[in-house]
Coordinates of C-alpha atoms in Angstrom, one line a residue:
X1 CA 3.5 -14.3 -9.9
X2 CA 1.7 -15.1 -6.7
X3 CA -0.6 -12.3 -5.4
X4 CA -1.9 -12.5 -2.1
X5 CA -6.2 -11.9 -2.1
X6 CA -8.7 -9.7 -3.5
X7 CA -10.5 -8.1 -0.5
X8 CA -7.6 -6.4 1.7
X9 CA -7.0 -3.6 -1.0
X10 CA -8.8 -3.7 -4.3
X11 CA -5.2 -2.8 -5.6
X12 CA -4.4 -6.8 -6.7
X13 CA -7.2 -7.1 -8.9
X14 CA -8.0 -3.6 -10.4
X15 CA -4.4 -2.6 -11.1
X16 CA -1.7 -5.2 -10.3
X17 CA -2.7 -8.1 -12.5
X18 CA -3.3 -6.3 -15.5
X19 CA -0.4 -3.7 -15.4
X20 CA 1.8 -7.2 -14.7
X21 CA 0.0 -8.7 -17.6
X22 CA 1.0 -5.2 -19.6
X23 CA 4.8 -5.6 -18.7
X24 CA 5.2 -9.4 -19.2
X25 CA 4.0 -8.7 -23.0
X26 CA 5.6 -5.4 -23.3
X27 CA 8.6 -7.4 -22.7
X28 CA 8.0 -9.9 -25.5
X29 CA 6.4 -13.1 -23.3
X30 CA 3.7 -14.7 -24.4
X31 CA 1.0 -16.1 -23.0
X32 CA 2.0 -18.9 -21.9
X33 CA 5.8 -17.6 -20.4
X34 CA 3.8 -16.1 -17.6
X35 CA 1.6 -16.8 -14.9
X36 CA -0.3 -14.7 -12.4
X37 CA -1.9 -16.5 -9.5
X38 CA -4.1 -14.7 -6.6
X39 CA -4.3 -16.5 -3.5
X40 CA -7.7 -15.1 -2.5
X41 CA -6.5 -14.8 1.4
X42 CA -5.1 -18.2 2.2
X43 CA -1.5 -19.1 2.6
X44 CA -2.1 -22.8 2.1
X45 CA -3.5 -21.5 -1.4
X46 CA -0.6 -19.8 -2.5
X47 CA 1.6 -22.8 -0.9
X48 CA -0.1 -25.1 -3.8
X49 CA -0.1 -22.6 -6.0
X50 CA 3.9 -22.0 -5.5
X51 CA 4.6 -26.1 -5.6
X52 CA 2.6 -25.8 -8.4
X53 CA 4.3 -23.4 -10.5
X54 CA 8.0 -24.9 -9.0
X55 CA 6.9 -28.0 -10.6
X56 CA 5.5 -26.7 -13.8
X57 CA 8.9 -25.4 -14.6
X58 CA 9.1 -21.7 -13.3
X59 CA 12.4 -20.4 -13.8
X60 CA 11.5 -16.6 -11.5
X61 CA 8.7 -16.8 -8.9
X62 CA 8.0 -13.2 -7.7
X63 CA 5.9 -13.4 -4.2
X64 CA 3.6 -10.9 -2.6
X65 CA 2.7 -13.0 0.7
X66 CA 0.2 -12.9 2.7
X67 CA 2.7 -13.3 5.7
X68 CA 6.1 -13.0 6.5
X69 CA 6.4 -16.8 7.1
X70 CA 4.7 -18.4 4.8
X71 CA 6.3 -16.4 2.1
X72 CA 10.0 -17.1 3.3
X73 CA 8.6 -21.2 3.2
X74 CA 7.6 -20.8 -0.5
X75 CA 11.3 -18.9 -1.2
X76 CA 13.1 -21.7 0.3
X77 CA 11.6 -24.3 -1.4
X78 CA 11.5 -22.5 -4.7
X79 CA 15.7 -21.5 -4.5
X80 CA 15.8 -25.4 -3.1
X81 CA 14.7 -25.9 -6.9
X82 CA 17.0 -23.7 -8.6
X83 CA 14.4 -20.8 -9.0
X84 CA 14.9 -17.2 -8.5
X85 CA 13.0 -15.3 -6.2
X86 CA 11.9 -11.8 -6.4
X87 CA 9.3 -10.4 -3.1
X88 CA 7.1 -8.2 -4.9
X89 CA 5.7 -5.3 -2.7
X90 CA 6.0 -7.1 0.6
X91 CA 9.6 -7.9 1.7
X92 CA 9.4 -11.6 2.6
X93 CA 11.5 -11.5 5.8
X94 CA 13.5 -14.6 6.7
X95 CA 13.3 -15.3 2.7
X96 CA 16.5 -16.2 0.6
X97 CA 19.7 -13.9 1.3
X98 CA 20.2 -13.8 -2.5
X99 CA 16.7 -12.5 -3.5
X100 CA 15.8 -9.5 -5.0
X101 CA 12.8 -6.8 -4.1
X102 CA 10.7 -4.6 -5.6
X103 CA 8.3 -2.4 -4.0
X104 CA 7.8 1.5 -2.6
X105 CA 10.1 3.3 -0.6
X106 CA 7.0 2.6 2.3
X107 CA 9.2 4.5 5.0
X108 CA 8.5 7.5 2.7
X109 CA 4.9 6.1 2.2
X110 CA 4.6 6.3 5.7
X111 CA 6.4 9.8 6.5
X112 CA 3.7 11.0 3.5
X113 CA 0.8 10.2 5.7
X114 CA 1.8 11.7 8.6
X115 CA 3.2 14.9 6.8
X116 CA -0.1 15.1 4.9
X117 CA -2.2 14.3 8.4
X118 CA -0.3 17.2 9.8
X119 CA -0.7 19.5 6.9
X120 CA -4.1 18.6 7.0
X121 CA -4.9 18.8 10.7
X122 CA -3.8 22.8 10.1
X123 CA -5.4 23.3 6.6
X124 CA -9.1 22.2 8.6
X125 CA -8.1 24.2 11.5
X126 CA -8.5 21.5 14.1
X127 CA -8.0 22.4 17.7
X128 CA -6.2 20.2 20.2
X129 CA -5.5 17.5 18.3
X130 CA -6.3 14.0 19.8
X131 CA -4.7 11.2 16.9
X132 CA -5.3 7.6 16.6
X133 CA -3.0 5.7 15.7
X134 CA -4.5 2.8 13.5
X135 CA -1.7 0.4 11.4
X136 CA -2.1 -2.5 8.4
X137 CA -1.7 -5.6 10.3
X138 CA 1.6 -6.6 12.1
X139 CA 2.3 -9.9 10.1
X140 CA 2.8 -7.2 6.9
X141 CA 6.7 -6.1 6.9
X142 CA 4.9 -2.9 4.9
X143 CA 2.9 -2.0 7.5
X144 CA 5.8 -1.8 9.9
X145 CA 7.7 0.5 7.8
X146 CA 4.8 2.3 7.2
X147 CA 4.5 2.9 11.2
X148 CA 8.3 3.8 11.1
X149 CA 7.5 6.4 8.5
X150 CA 3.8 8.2 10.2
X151 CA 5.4 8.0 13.4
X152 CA 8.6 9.7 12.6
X153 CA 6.3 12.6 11.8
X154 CA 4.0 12.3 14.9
X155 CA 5.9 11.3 18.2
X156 CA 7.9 14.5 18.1
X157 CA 4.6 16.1 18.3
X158 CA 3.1 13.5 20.8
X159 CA 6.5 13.9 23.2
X160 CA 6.3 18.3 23.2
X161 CA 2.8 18.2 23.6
X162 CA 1.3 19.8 20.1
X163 CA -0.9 16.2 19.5
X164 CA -2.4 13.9 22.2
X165 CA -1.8 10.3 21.1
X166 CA -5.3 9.0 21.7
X167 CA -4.2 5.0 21.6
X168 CA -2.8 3.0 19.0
X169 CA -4.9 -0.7 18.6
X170 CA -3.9 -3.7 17.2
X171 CA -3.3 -3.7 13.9
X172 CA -5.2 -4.7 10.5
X173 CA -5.7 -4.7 7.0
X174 CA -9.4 -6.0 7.0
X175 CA -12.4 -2.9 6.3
X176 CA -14.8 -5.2 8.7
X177 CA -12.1 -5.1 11.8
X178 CA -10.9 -1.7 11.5
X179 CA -14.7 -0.3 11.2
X180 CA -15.1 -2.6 14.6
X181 CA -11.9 -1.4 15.9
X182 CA -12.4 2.7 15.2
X183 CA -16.5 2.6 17.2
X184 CA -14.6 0.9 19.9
X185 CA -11.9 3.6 19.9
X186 CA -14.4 6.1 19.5
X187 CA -16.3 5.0 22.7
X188 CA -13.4 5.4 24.6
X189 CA -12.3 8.4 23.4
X190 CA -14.9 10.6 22.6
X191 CA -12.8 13.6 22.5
X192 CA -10.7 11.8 19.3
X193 CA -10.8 14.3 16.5
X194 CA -8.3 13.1 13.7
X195 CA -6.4 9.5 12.8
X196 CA -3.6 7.6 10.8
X197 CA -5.5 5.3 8.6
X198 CA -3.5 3.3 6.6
X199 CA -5.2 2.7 3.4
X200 CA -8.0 4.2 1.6
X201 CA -10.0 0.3 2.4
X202 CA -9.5 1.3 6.1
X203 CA -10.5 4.6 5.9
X204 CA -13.6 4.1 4.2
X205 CA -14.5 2.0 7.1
X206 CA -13.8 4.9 9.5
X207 CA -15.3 7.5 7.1
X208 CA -18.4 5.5 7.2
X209 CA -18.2 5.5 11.1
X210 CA -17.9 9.3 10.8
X211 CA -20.8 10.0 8.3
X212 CA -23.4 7.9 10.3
X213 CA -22.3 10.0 13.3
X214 CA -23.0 13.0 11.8
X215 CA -19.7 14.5 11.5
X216 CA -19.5 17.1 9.3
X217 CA -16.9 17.1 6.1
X218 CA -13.2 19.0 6.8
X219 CA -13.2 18.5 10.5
X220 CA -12.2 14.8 11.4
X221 CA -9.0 14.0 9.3
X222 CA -8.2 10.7 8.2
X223 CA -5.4 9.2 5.6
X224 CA -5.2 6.7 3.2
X225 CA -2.9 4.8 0.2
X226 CA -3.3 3.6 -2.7
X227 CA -5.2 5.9 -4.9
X228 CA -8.3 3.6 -4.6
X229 CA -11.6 5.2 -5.9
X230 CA -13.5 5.5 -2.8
X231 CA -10.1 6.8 -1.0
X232 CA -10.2 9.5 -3.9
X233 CA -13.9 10.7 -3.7
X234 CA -13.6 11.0 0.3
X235 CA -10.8 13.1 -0.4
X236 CA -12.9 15.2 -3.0
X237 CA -15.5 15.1 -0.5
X238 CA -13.6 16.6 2.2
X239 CA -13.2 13.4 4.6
X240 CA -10.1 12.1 3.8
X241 CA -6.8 14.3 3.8
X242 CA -5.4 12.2 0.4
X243 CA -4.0 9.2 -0.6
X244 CA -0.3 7.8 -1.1
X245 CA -0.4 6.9 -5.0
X246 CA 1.8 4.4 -5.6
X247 CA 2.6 4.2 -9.2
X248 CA 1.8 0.0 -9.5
X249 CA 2.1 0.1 -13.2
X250 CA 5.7 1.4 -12.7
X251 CA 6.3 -1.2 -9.9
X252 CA 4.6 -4.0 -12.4
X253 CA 7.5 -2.8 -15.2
X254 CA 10.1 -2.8 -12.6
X255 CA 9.0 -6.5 -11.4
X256 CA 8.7 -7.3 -15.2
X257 CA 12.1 -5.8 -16.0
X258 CA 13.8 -7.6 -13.3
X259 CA 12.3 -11.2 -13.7
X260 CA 13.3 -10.4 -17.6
X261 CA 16.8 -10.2 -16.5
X262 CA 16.9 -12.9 -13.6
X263 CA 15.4 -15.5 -16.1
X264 CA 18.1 -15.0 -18.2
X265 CA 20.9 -15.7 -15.7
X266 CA 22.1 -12.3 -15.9
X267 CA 22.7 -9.6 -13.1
X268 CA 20.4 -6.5 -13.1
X269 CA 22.1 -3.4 -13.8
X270 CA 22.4 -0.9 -10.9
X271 CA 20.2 1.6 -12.9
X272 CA 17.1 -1.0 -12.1
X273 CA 18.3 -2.0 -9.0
X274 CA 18.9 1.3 -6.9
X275 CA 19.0 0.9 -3.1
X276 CA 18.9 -2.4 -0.7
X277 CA 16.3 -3.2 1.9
X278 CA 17.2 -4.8 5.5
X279 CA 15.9 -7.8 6.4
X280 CA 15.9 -7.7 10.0
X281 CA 15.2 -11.6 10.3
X282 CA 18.4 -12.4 8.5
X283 CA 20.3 -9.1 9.1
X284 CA 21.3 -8.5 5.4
X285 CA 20.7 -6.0 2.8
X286 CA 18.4 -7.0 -0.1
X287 CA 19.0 -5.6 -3.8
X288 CA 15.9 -3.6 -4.3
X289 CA 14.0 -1.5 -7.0
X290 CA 12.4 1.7 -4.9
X291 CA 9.3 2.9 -6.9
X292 CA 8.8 6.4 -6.2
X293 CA 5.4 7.0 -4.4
X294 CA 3.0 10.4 -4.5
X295 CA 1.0 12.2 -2.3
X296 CA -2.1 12.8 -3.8
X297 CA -4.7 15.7 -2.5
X298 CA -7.9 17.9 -4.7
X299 CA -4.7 20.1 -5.8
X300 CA -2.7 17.1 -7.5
X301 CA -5.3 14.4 -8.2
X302 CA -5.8 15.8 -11.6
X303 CA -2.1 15.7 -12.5
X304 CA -1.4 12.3 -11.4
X305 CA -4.2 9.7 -10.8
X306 CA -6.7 11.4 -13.3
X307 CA -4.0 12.1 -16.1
X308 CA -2.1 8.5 -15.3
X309 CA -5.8 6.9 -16.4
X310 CA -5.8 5.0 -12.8
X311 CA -9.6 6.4 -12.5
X312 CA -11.6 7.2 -15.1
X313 CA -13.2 10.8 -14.4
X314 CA -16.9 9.5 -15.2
X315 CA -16.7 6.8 -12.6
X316 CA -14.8 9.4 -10.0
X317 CA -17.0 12.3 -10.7
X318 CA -19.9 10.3 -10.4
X319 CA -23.1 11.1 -8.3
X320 CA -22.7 13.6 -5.6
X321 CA -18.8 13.6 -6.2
X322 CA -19.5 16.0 -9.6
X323 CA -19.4 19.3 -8.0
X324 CA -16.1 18.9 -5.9
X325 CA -14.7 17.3 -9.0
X326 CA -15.5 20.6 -10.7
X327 CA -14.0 23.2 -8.1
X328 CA -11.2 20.8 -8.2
X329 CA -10.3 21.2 -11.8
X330 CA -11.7 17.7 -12.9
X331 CA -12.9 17.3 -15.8

């Protein structure tokens, strides 16, 4: 299992690797029939890393790259060594035409955040609404489908008027570059009042932006994914809208489930494998596993996050954060 870095989402470490961990031995593996490597942000890691692996004898390498084509490199020379290839999360475009995928449906994560924007933007009673537009970084297939998803929800209202689109900047998965990227928005558009941001890393950039200019709580809307702790106290705390959950311990089974069956030299069963994914590189459908994913706000955050043990409610309801965890049932 190659994993891509620790810093763009704190997903890889604090839920990915030990849920995959879980699934491998829930599936009978031991030890030493698994592997999970993290790339910590460079593609020539995960390169040696793959090589590695190949060479030790892997008979599945699942792949969560850090780019497009540096993932489809490590596929080709994996299924140049008789090894099966799953993209986990990220679709590796370009990759093997007989590989397998397992991820979100991240159209519908998408179309979640700009539903729950919208919902938002009329729940907090914001006037005139003037959206920025920010996405995960282009070199991400996700964050592309992501886009298609937000902005199926928002260019009807951009094109009849109801939202002014207030720009949409180059694109990025990195907390440091989007908190540069929002002032310098913000200091051309002054008149900005509400934006797509497309994790809960991102947002708490932006929210940090917000909170040193003084802006009050339930009046600047921002979004988020992934259920990340400080994505779900700024929701508690009124600054973000809420979070995409995306089940990853369900995703992790799913990966586990599928490599179980590849390994063997045996064809998943289309109750595993339910729906196909375009790669528009190669123009083909890939066999995929769709994981379904949640949108999480104060009303459902007990019921989903909270009771799934993804947080712990004395590290969410910590400090300042008790009180809105009480009026929102948490407990």
């Amino acid at each position: 299992m190659l994993l891509p870095d620790t810093t763009t989402s704190t997903r890889y470490v604090q839920y990915d690797e030990p849920y995959l961990t879980q699934a491998f031995e829930a599936a009978g593996l031991s030890s030493d029939q698994f592997k999970i490597d993290n790339a910590d942000g460079s593609a020539a890691t995960m390169q040696t890393q793959a090589e590695a692996d190949i060479n030790a004898g892997a008979s599945v390498l699942l792949v969560d790259p850090l780019d497009a084509g540096s993932g489809a490199a490590i596929e080709a020379q994996a299924e140049a060594a008789g090894v099966a290839v799953i993209d986990y999360d990220r679709l590796v475009t370009g990759g093997p035409e007989d590989r397998y995928y397992v991820s979100f449906d991240n159209v519908k994560v998408g179309e979640l955040m700009g539903q729950g924007l919208t919902q938002c933007i009329d729940d907090w009673n914001v006037s005139d609404p003037n959206v920025l537009i920010m996405d995960g970084d282009p070199t991400d297939n996700n964050a592309t489908l992501f886009n298609q998803g937000y902005m199926s929800v928002l260019q009807p209202l951009f094109d009849d008027g109801t939202y002014t689109k207030a720009g949409e900047p180059a694109g990025t998965w990195d907390p440091d570059e989007a908190s540069t990227t929002f002032q310098q928005q913000l200091t051309a558009h002054p008149d900005m009042n509400a934006a797509i941001t497309p994790n809960d890393d991102n947002a708490n950039a932006v929210i940090s932006i917000l909170k040193g200019n003084g802006v009050d709580p339930k009046t600047f809307p921002t979004t988020g994914q992934d259920a990340s702790l400080p994505g779900l106290q700024n929701i508690l705390t009124g600054y973000q809208c809420g979070t995409v959950y995306k089940p990853i311990y369900l995703e992790a089974q799913a990966a586990a489930a599928l490599a179980i069956y590849l390994r063997a030299g045996v064809t998943p069963p289309d109750t595993l494998v339910n729906d196909t994914t375009t790669d528009t590189t190669l123009d083909a459908d890939i066999p995929s596993v769709y994981v379904t994913p949640i949108w999480v706000t104060t009303d459902n955050m007990a019921d989903t996050v909270v009771a799934d043990q993804t947080v712990t409610v004395d590290d969410l309801c910590s400090g300042d954060v008790a009180s809105a965890c009480d009026a929102a049932g948490i407990s």
